[in-house]
Short mmCIF file of C-alpha atoms in Angstrom, two decimals:
data_model
loop_
_atom_site.label_atom_id
_atom_site.label_comp_id
_atom_site.label_asym_id
_atom_site.label_seq_id
_atom_site.Cartn_x
_atom_site.Cartn_y
_atom_site.Cartn_z
CA MET A 1 36.72 106.14 88.61
CA HIS A 2 33.35 106.85 87.06
CA ARG A 3 30.04 105.56 88.43
CA VAL A 4 27.93 104.55 85.49
CA ARG A 5 24.27 103.28 85.43
CA VAL A 6 24.72 100.08 83.44
CA TRP A 7 21.60 98.10 84.35
CA ASP A 8 18.35 100.09 84.32
CA GLY A 9 15.60 99.39 86.83
CA PRO A 10 13.36 97.33 84.54
CA MET A 11 16.35 95.16 83.55
CA ARG A 12 17.19 94.51 87.20
CA LEU A 13 13.62 93.71 88.03
CA PHE A 14 13.46 91.26 85.05
CA HIS A 15 16.70 89.62 86.17
CA TRP A 16 15.73 88.92 89.76
CA SER A 17 12.12 88.02 88.90
CA LEU A 18 13.43 85.44 86.34
CA THR A 19 15.99 84.12 88.83
CA LEU A 20 13.42 83.47 91.59
CA THR A 21 10.88 82.05 89.19
CA VAL A 22 13.34 79.61 87.57
CA VAL A 23 14.26 78.42 91.08
CA GLY A 24 10.55 77.97 91.78
CA LEU A 25 10.11 76.01 88.58
CA ILE A 26 13.02 73.70 89.31
CA VAL A 27 11.76 73.09 92.84
CA THR A 28 8.07 72.46 91.94
CA GLY A 29 8.99 70.41 88.91
CA ASN A 30 11.08 68.03 90.99
CA VAL A 31 8.63 67.86 93.93
CA GLY A 32 5.71 67.24 91.56
CA GLY A 33 2.29 66.19 92.82
CA LEU A 34 -0.03 69.00 93.64
CA TRP A 35 2.83 71.51 93.21
CA MET A 36 2.50 71.05 89.45
CA GLU A 37 -0.31 73.59 89.47
CA TRP A 38 2.22 76.16 90.73
CA HIS A 39 4.74 74.86 88.18
CA LEU A 40 2.18 75.63 85.48
CA TRP A 41 1.54 79.18 86.57
CA LEU A 42 5.27 79.87 87.09
CA GLY A 43 5.89 78.62 83.51
CA TYR A 44 3.37 81.12 82.15
CA PHE A 45 5.06 83.90 84.15
CA VAL A 46 8.47 82.91 82.78
CA LEU A 47 7.06 83.08 79.23
CA SER A 48 5.81 86.62 79.85
CA LEU A 49 9.22 87.57 81.24
CA LEU A 50 11.04 86.16 78.17
CA LEU A 51 8.79 88.02 75.79
CA PHE A 52 9.33 91.19 77.79
CA ARG A 53 13.11 90.59 77.53
CA VAL A 54 12.86 90.39 73.77
CA PHE A 55 11.08 93.75 73.67
CA TRP A 56 13.43 95.27 76.18
CA GLY A 57 16.34 94.06 74.15
CA LEU A 58 15.15 96.38 71.41
CA VAL A 59 14.02 99.50 73.30
CA GLY A 60 15.52 99.22 76.80
CA GLY A 61 18.57 100.82 78.38
CA HIS A 62 21.74 100.99 76.35
CA TRP A 63 23.47 97.98 77.93
CA ALA A 64 20.20 95.89 77.98
CA ARG A 65 19.81 96.18 74.17
CA PHE A 66 20.85 93.16 72.11
CA ALA A 67 22.81 95.55 69.88
CA SER A 68 25.20 96.17 72.76
CA PHE A 69 26.15 92.54 73.17
CA ILE A 70 25.92 90.84 69.80
CA TYR A 71 29.52 90.20 69.12
CA ALA A 72 31.53 88.86 66.17
CA PRO A 73 33.58 85.64 66.69
CA THR A 74 36.73 87.75 66.56
CA SER A 75 35.50 89.74 69.61
CA LEU A 76 34.91 86.55 71.54
CA TRP A 77 38.42 85.33 70.63
CA ALA A 78 39.94 88.68 71.70
CA TYR A 79 38.07 88.50 75.01
CA LEU A 80 39.28 85.00 75.72
CA ARG A 81 42.82 86.20 75.09
CA GLY A 82 42.33 89.14 77.42
CA ARG A 83 42.56 91.69 74.58
CA SER A 84 39.03 92.94 74.23
CA PRO A 85 38.32 96.69 74.39
CA ALA A 86 36.97 98.21 77.54
CA LEU A 87 33.48 98.68 76.07
CA HIS A 88 33.17 94.88 75.71
CA ARG A 89 33.53 94.47 79.48
CA VAL A 90 30.97 97.02 80.67
CA GLY A 91 27.63 95.12 80.14
CA HIS A 92 27.48 91.56 78.91
CA THR A 93 30.98 90.44 77.83
CA PRO A 94 31.31 88.34 74.68
CA LEU A 95 31.42 85.21 76.79
CA GLY A 96 28.58 86.42 78.98
CA ALA A 97 26.49 87.22 75.89
CA LEU A 98 26.77 83.57 74.85
CA SER A 99 25.51 82.53 78.26
CA VAL A 100 22.61 84.97 78.08
CA PHE A 101 21.46 83.78 74.68
CA ALA A 102 21.87 80.14 75.59
CA LEU A 103 19.78 80.60 78.73
CA LEU A 104 17.02 82.51 76.92
CA LEU A 105 16.87 79.83 74.21
CA VAL A 106 16.83 76.93 76.72
CA LEU A 107 14.12 78.65 78.77
CA LEU A 108 12.00 79.25 75.61
CA LEU A 109 12.32 75.62 74.58
CA GLN A 110 11.47 74.54 78.09
CA VAL A 111 8.37 76.72 78.31
CA PHE A 112 7.02 75.71 74.90
CA SER A 113 7.74 72.04 75.44
CA GLY A 114 5.89 72.41 78.77
CA LEU A 115 2.83 73.63 76.92
CA LEU A 116 2.81 70.25 75.12
CA THR A 117 3.75 68.08 78.14
CA ASP A 118 1.39 65.51 79.64
CA ASP A 119 2.36 63.33 82.62
CA ALA A 120 -1.04 61.62 82.58
CA ILE A 121 -1.50 62.15 86.29
CA PHE A 122 -1.20 65.71 87.65
CA TYR A 123 -0.39 67.89 84.69
CA SER A 124 -1.48 68.47 81.10
CA GLY A 125 -0.27 71.44 79.10
CA PRO A 126 -2.79 73.62 77.32
CA TRP A 127 -1.55 72.58 73.87
CA VAL A 128 -1.84 68.84 74.49
CA ALA A 129 -5.47 68.56 73.40
CA TRP A 130 -4.73 69.60 69.75
CA ALA A 131 -1.33 68.00 69.32
CA SER A 132 -0.63 64.48 68.07
CA PRO A 133 0.40 61.86 70.67
CA GLU A 134 3.84 61.62 68.98
CA TRP A 135 4.50 65.35 69.47
CA VAL A 136 3.20 65.23 73.12
CA ASP A 137 5.56 62.31 73.86
CA ARG A 138 8.52 64.06 72.27
CA ALA A 139 7.80 67.34 74.12
CA SER A 140 7.27 65.53 77.41
CA ASP A 141 10.53 63.59 77.10
CA TYR A 142 12.42 66.76 76.26
CA HIS A 143 10.78 68.82 79.02
CA ASP A 144 11.22 66.25 81.80
CA GLU A 145 14.68 65.01 80.82
CA VAL A 146 16.83 66.91 78.32
CA GLY A 147 15.52 70.44 78.82
CA LYS A 148 15.48 70.20 82.64
CA LEU A 149 19.10 68.96 82.76
CA LEU A 150 20.19 71.69 80.30
CA LEU A 151 18.55 74.38 82.43
CA ILE A 152 20.07 73.12 85.68
CA ALA A 153 23.51 72.91 83.96
CA LEU A 154 23.26 76.47 82.73
CA VAL A 155 22.16 77.73 86.15
CA VAL A 156 25.14 75.96 87.80
CA LEU A 157 27.52 77.39 85.23
CA HIS A 158 26.08 80.83 85.81
CA LEU A 159 26.67 80.56 89.58
CA LEU A 160 30.24 79.32 89.00
CA ALA A 161 30.94 82.23 86.68
CA LEU A 162 29.73 84.68 89.34
CA LEU A 163 32.08 83.08 91.88
CA TYR A 164 34.95 83.25 89.43
CA TYR A 165 34.38 86.92 88.73
CA LYS A 166 33.99 87.70 92.46
CA LEU A 167 36.98 85.67 93.80
CA VAL A 168 39.43 85.74 90.86
CA LYS A 169 38.68 88.86 88.88
CA ARG A 170 37.38 90.91 91.80
CA GLU A 171 34.35 92.10 89.95
CA ALA A 172 31.08 92.32 91.94
CA LEU A 173 28.55 91.37 89.20
CA VAL A 174 25.81 90.63 91.76
CA SER A 175 25.99 94.02 93.41
CA ALA A 176 25.94 95.70 89.98
CA MET A 177 22.68 93.93 89.18
CA LEU A 178 21.30 95.08 92.52
CA THR A 179 22.30 98.75 92.33
CA GLY A 180 22.49 99.11 88.55
CA ASP A 181 25.84 100.91 88.71
CA LYS A 182 29.40 99.99 88.05
CA LEU A 183 32.63 101.87 88.86
CA LEU A 184 34.60 102.12 85.67
CA PRO A 185 37.99 103.60 84.86
CA GLU A 186 36.60 105.70 82.01
CA PRO A 187 33.20 107.21 81.10
CA VAL A 188 30.96 105.08 78.86
CA PRO A 189 27.33 105.54 77.70
CA ALA A 190 24.88 105.13 80.57
CA SER A 191 21.51 103.32 80.43
CA ARG A 192 18.40 105.49 80.68
CA ASP A 193 16.59 105.07 84.01
CA GLY A 194 13.73 106.84 85.76
CA GLY A 195 10.09 107.46 85.05
CA LEU A 196 10.03 107.24 81.25
CA PRO A 197 11.90 103.89 81.02
CA TRP A 198 9.66 102.46 83.67
CA ALA A 199 6.55 103.56 81.77
CA LEU A 200 7.95 102.08 78.62
CA ALA A 201 8.81 98.87 80.46
CA ALA A 202 5.21 98.66 81.79
CA GLY A 203 3.91 98.92 78.28
CA CYS A 204 6.32 96.22 77.07
CA TYR A 205 5.30 93.90 79.84
CA ALA A 206 1.58 94.51 79.24
CA VAL A 207 2.10 93.45 75.58
CA ALA A 208 4.18 90.45 76.71
CA ALA A 209 1.53 89.40 79.19
CA GLY A 210 -1.16 89.73 76.53
CA LEU A 211 0.87 87.62 74.06
CA THR A 212 1.40 85.03 76.76
CA TYR A 213 -2.32 84.78 77.46
CA ALA A 214 -2.98 84.45 73.70
CA LEU A 215 -0.31 81.77 73.26
CA VAL A 216 -1.54 79.73 76.22
CA ASN A 217 -5.21 79.98 75.32
CA TRP A 218 -5.39 80.01 71.51
CA PRO A 219 -5.76 76.21 71.13
CA LEU A 220 -8.84 76.43 73.34
CA VAL A 221 -10.55 79.16 71.24
#
């Protein structure tokens, strides 16, 4: 067996930061009231994390790059039939890749609809002032009803998938995302880790945070 660094440090930090923040968003959004101020700031943080993930999907470790888990439909079909090559089971599998892209898309829609959401009591998004009432109503309805349910459903599916891999397929996906390493029957390309990737990740997050600030504040300029 070969121990391979699959998930680099910045990727692991992103994953667990996003996990905790999404839980915080779900809790504060359902509690409401004065907790909506925290909900607002957590939403901004999620936006910065999502933008970072886009950058890291281009320049990050080998298995974090989008190029490593953009699969053709035939690859997905082969995976579902148990006939995919070993390389398709190292990082994000073809089915896992669909889950990742679905979650990123739903989170982006939830964040941007949140910028246009107004509950007329505790919370008003920074884009509400310049948007038409029709768009604010549409965004509010999506954010509070459709988007929230989609996000919760994807989170539940993700947890069920982790249980399935742990109990049925005997693959410890959670521990791999904690340590970064997987034990594999054959050598595969490893993700870069160490000082240089962390420096690159810090630069990517700085740009992501700057873009988040600009997106949140540009209607007020």
